[in-house]
């Protein structure tokens, strides 16, 4: 297969983890006989530093033309004081909106060997395998009106959801559940918010079309608590934009490190794949970032954008075999394990991918 995958490294640790992920894409191409073109474009702080807007037109045009997009991270403290037209994050929010990437899949599971890496007791975290499905183009992130009053004395945002927006993400949730353990936990704040009452109503109505899937509803505060108390009880968590942003960071922490989490943002056109972690400016450029979130995003890209399931599994197996051998980046290391940097971790995963049988077993 020949396809073009646009690389958007962005800011902070973004370029390091995208370089790692690109090496895995090249290894997949060589093992399975594909040809991947990997053009690159600057967005976020990287674009602002060149005097360009956060999302230059050429980058958006290239994104529209590609088979898939692999993004590192955006966010740069040098631009924190700017208004939204000069903030790196604007690039990501604009790509999501322009490509209508309304469905954000954030799977969080405990990798064998990492049961001890997170803050929870091994007995609590064992068996955790959830999918946070986050609505990505609506809610408070995009609702109008929004702004700061001229006198600076107040500010406002708008949370708005249409039936259509809720229904299309809920459908993705039911369909994802069918490929998993057939349970959807719809998360809202229906005791307070009208948008949440509509959310609950639409999800409940749609459930009739998926009799093989069980649905429950939970308030977001209670869900946040239950993720910490009984993470293994969740299958698909279906929720709106801001709640999903918050709960997916929590899910990352409990499975060992946010650096492990991959994501896929899908709409009707090309999908965008990125690690859930941010730009982490404090550790940027030091070869210590965990590339597994980005490499796991490569697996999701192969699966969801290119329909290459065997290749996707090969990447996930390679990650699993390296972790089983005790190879760890700084965010995961506890005692006796072998501590490696970003490039070394990527090289280990690449070696396991290229020589699966030869890779040493735990
Ligand atoms: C994420 C990030 C983004 C978000 C930021 C960088 C705009 O936190 O993808 O979770 O809030 O959606
Ligand atoms: Mn986030």
XYZ file of C-alpha atoms and ligand atoms in Angstrom:
375
model
C 0.000 0.000 0.000
C 1.165 3.535 -0.723
C -0.104 6.392 1.428
C 0.815 9.835 2.563
C 0.883 10.495 6.311
C 1.330 14.116 7.343
C 3.621 14.628 10.332
C 2.842 17.612 12.568
C 5.538 17.497 15.267
C 4.493 20.769 16.960
C 6.073 21.891 20.216
C 7.928 20.726 23.315
C 8.425 16.962 23.282
C 6.265 16.728 20.121
C 9.217 16.587 17.670
C 10.985 13.893 19.737
C 7.988 11.573 19.995
C 7.004 12.132 16.353
C 10.549 11.241 15.249
C 10.202 8.044 17.307
C 6.785 7.292 15.810
C 8.048 7.980 12.270
C 10.827 5.429 12.772
C 8.143 2.866 13.629
C 6.123 3.774 10.523
C 9.248 3.217 8.412
C 9.849 -0.122 10.105
C 6.239 -1.176 9.416
C 6.679 -0.162 5.762
C 9.826 -2.242 5.460
C 8.480 -5.333 7.263
C 5.147 -5.389 5.452
C 6.152 -3.973 2.071
C 4.261 -0.664 2.152
C 5.310 2.763 1.016
C 4.558 5.611 3.387
C 5.336 9.176 2.316
C 5.901 11.281 5.418
C 5.686 15.010 4.598
C 5.990 17.402 7.546
C 4.460 20.774 8.425
C 4.930 23.285 11.255
C 1.963 24.137 13.485
C 1.486 25.648 16.943
C 4.421 27.412 18.562
C 6.702 25.983 15.875
C 4.704 27.960 13.261
C 4.411 31.094 15.426
C 8.200 31.133 15.848
C 8.529 31.324 12.059
C 6.161 34.289 11.916
C 3.264 32.142 10.688
C -0.223 31.752 12.204
C -0.665 28.749 14.575
C -2.296 26.752 11.776
C -0.782 27.917 8.468
C -3.008 27.434 5.388
C -0.444 25.113 3.806
C -0.517 22.835 6.855
C -4.311 22.622 6.781
C -4.323 21.989 3.027
C -1.720 19.239 3.452
C -3.826 17.721 6.238
C -6.898 17.593 4.014
C -4.936 15.829 1.283
C -3.254 13.211 3.448
C -4.475 9.695 4.257
C -3.884 10.416 7.952
C -2.185 12.921 10.241
C 0.258 12.128 13.028
C 0.614 14.954 15.538
C 3.054 15.354 18.430
C 1.816 18.086 20.758
C 1.171 21.816 20.751
C 1.743 24.294 23.557
C 4.612 26.633 24.297
C 4.864 28.817 27.411
C 6.505 31.559 25.314
C 3.067 32.247 23.792
C 0.941 31.810 26.926
C 0.090 35.484 27.186
C -1.119 35.848 23.614
C -4.774 36.030 22.597
C -6.274 32.926 21.020
C -5.140 33.835 17.488
C -1.552 33.629 18.728
C -1.764 30.601 20.985
C -0.286 27.273 19.834
C -3.367 25.359 21.082
C -5.476 27.222 18.507
C -3.833 25.075 15.812
C -5.125 21.856 17.308
C -8.608 23.206 17.998
C -8.803 24.552 14.430
C -7.660 21.264 12.830
C -10.263 19.370 14.853
C -12.979 21.772 13.751
C -11.905 22.138 10.117
C -11.659 18.374 9.576
C -14.769 17.749 11.739
C -12.887 15.248 13.903
C -15.776 14.816 16.291
C -14.893 11.396 17.725
C -11.819 11.125 19.919
C -10.857 7.579 20.949
C -8.560 7.370 23.972
C -7.989 3.762 25.019
C -6.367 3.236 28.429
C -5.264 -0.191 29.545
C -2.640 -1.596 31.868
C 0.194 -3.158 29.916
C 1.412 -6.447 31.402
C 4.374 -5.598 33.612
C 3.166 -2.070 34.376
C 0.585 -2.977 37.043
C 2.933 -1.452 39.592
C 3.814 1.730 37.723
C 0.749 3.806 38.595
C -0.409 5.206 41.931
C -3.064 2.527 42.564
C -2.681 -0.861 44.204
C -2.023 -3.639 41.715
C -5.225 -5.408 42.813
C -7.279 -2.316 41.915
C -5.725 -1.546 38.535
C -5.401 -5.153 37.282
C -7.567 -5.820 34.253
C -8.164 -2.145 33.435
C -9.017 -1.763 29.760
C -11.253 1.195 29.016
C -11.929 3.405 26.055
C -12.654 7.048 26.772
C -14.673 8.230 23.788
C -14.646 12.005 23.889
C -16.830 14.286 21.756
C -14.266 16.617 20.204
C -15.856 19.418 18.182
C -18.603 20.764 20.418
C -19.378 21.857 23.952
C -17.543 24.571 25.851
C -14.489 24.378 23.610
C -16.361 25.813 20.643
C -19.656 27.258 21.941
C -20.551 30.844 21.064
C -20.898 33.419 22.465
C -17.628 33.452 24.334
C -15.349 36.214 25.493
C -14.045 38.534 28.135
C -16.055 41.651 28.934
C -14.491 44.923 27.745
C -13.930 46.052 31.338
C -12.265 42.741 32.183
C -14.655 42.198 35.086
C -16.187 38.983 33.734
C -15.791 36.306 31.099
C -18.136 33.766 29.577
C -18.244 30.551 27.583
C -21.184 28.663 26.164
C -21.891 24.971 26.423
C -24.079 23.944 23.505
C -24.903 20.564 22.002
C -27.303 19.683 19.228
C -29.104 16.338 18.998
C -27.141 15.658 15.842
C -23.786 16.161 17.569
C -24.749 13.893 20.445
C -26.208 11.202 18.254
C -23.210 10.864 15.943
C -20.726 10.462 18.817
C -23.066 8.117 20.703
C -23.297 5.921 17.596
C -19.512 5.637 17.574
C -19.695 4.654 21.240
C -22.230 1.876 20.673
C -20.297 0.616 17.684
C -17.009 0.613 19.608
C -18.695 -1.254 22.481
C -19.784 -3.962 20.043
C -16.136 -4.713 19.298
C -15.299 -4.775 23.019
C -17.226 -5.870 26.135
C -20.544 -4.366 25.010
C -20.944 -1.823 27.776
C -21.321 1.944 27.435
C -21.072 4.259 30.425
C -22.488 7.570 29.308
C -21.083 10.330 31.503
C -22.809 13.667 32.031
C -23.904 16.196 34.645
C -27.628 15.845 34.049
C -28.468 16.872 37.615
C -27.299 20.408 36.749
C -26.816 20.981 32.999
C -29.468 21.128 30.251
C -26.907 19.976 27.668
C -26.414 16.877 29.797
C -30.166 16.227 30.011
C -30.361 16.319 26.233
C -27.268 14.093 26.056
C -28.878 11.490 28.307
C -32.126 11.588 26.331
C -30.423 11.121 22.947
C -28.178 8.305 24.244
C -31.157 6.550 25.834
C -33.187 6.745 22.608
C -30.316 5.490 20.495
C -29.747 2.550 22.832
C -32.894 0.949 21.415
C -30.999 0.417 18.138
C -28.231 -1.475 19.966
C -30.027 -4.078 22.087
C -26.818 -6.126 22.380
C -25.063 -3.237 24.181
C -25.804 -2.307 27.802
C -25.881 1.393 28.682
C -25.581 3.041 32.047
C -25.436 6.697 32.942
C -23.222 8.337 35.516
C -22.508 11.872 36.682
C -19.028 13.051 35.854
C -17.991 13.683 39.465
C -18.958 10.188 40.450
C -17.235 8.777 37.362
C -13.997 10.555 38.268
C -14.153 8.868 41.647
C -14.981 5.444 40.232
C -12.084 5.580 37.770
C -9.811 5.842 40.794
C -11.676 3.222 42.868
C -12.596 0.582 40.284
C -11.030 1.361 36.896
C -11.459 -2.198 35.650
C -15.240 -1.819 35.849
C -15.322 0.434 32.746
C -15.523 -0.586 29.106
C -16.526 2.405 26.920
C -16.867 5.793 28.615
C -18.900 8.047 26.318
C -18.765 11.718 27.179
C -18.689 15.326 26.011
C -15.605 17.362 25.183
C -14.467 18.903 28.483
C -15.437 15.925 30.656
C -13.524 13.647 28.276
C -10.467 15.901 28.395
C -10.369 15.610 32.182
C -11.269 11.926 32.548
C -8.743 10.806 29.930
C -5.865 12.425 31.832
C -7.058 10.627 34.955
C -7.223 7.322 33.059
C -3.649 7.878 31.834
C -2.336 8.449 35.328
C -3.910 5.323 36.767
C -2.566 2.989 34.060
C 0.971 4.124 34.805
C 1.683 7.316 32.881
C -0.099 9.741 30.609
C 2.889 9.185 28.316
C 1.474 5.760 27.416
C -1.860 6.899 26.020
C -2.514 7.012 22.271
C -5.506 8.605 20.602
C -7.403 8.716 17.354
C -9.597 11.649 16.331
C -11.972 10.596 13.595
C -14.570 12.307 11.456
C -15.635 11.624 7.906
C -12.324 12.598 6.244
C -8.681 11.962 7.182
C -8.164 11.070 10.842
C -5.690 12.628 13.257
C -3.590 10.493 15.577
C -1.718 11.867 18.563
C -0.506 10.929 22.015
C -2.817 12.205 24.780
C 0.064 13.887 26.637
C 0.848 17.533 26.012
C 4.024 19.333 24.934
C 5.691 18.986 28.388
C 8.075 21.935 27.867
C 9.877 21.132 31.126
C 11.323 17.906 29.712
C 11.566 18.876 26.031
C 14.764 18.256 24.096
C 16.256 15.947 26.745
C 15.486 12.555 25.173
C 13.496 11.473 28.239
C 9.883 11.679 26.998
C 7.991 8.403 26.695
C 7.350 7.731 22.975
C 4.829 4.921 23.627
C 1.783 7.227 23.438
C 2.958 8.364 19.995
C 3.903 4.851 18.868
C 0.561 3.521 20.106
C -1.021 6.288 18.007
C 0.804 4.831 14.991
C -0.937 1.528 15.722
C -4.291 3.322 15.847
C -3.470 5.092 12.572
C -2.662 1.804 10.857
C -5.900 0.292 12.166
C -8.374 3.139 11.713
C -7.002 5.171 8.800
C -5.369 2.479 6.663
C -7.328 -0.637 7.726
C -4.016 -2.443 8.367
C -5.065 -4.506 11.396
C -2.187 -7.000 11.237
C 0.346 -4.174 11.117
C -1.427 -2.374 13.999
C -1.228 -5.497 16.138
C 2.411 -6.013 15.265
C 3.190 -2.523 16.614
C 1.185 -3.171 19.798
C 2.868 -6.554 20.270
C 6.262 -4.914 19.871
C 5.402 -2.337 22.571
C 4.144 -5.140 24.820
C 7.243 -7.294 24.390
C 9.603 -4.409 25.158
C 7.646 -3.486 28.289
C 7.566 -7.123 29.435
C 11.344 -7.144 29.258
C 11.473 -4.297 31.778
C 12.590 -1.534 29.421
C 11.288 1.754 30.881
C 11.412 5.480 30.209
C 11.879 7.818 33.184
C 8.122 8.306 33.759
C 7.698 4.551 34.375
C 10.878 3.505 36.072
C 10.635 2.359 39.655
C 13.386 0.093 40.928
C 15.289 -2.532 39.063
C 14.174 -1.923 35.509
C 16.331 -0.869 32.631
C 15.977 2.889 32.154
C 16.210 4.227 28.601
C 15.623 7.471 26.718
C 13.098 8.334 24.006
C 15.300 7.225 21.095
C 16.426 4.039 22.818
C 12.840 3.049 23.642
C 11.853 3.608 20.015
C 14.856 1.574 18.831
C 13.871 -1.318 21.134
C 10.305 -1.279 19.807
C 11.563 -1.080 16.236
C 13.876 -4.049 16.798
C 11.016 -6.073 18.302
C 8.844 -5.151 15.329
C 11.439 -6.120 12.746
C 12.427 -9.383 14.405
C 9.397 -10.480 16.420
C 10.549 -14.066 16.917
C 14.116 -13.101 17.790
C 13.102 -10.556 20.424
C 14.032 -11.898 23.856
C 11.040 -13.007 25.928
C 10.478 -12.234 29.559
C -5.930 17.279 24.741
C -5.296 18.601 25.095
C -5.987 19.698 24.297
C -7.448 19.727 24.706
C -5.336 21.094 24.424
C -3.863 21.090 24.080
C -6.064 22.117 23.599
O -5.359 18.820 26.465
O -5.902 16.906 23.558
O -6.446 16.621 25.636
O -7.796 20.358 25.714
O -8.253 19.118 24.013
Mn -6.152 17.142 27.607
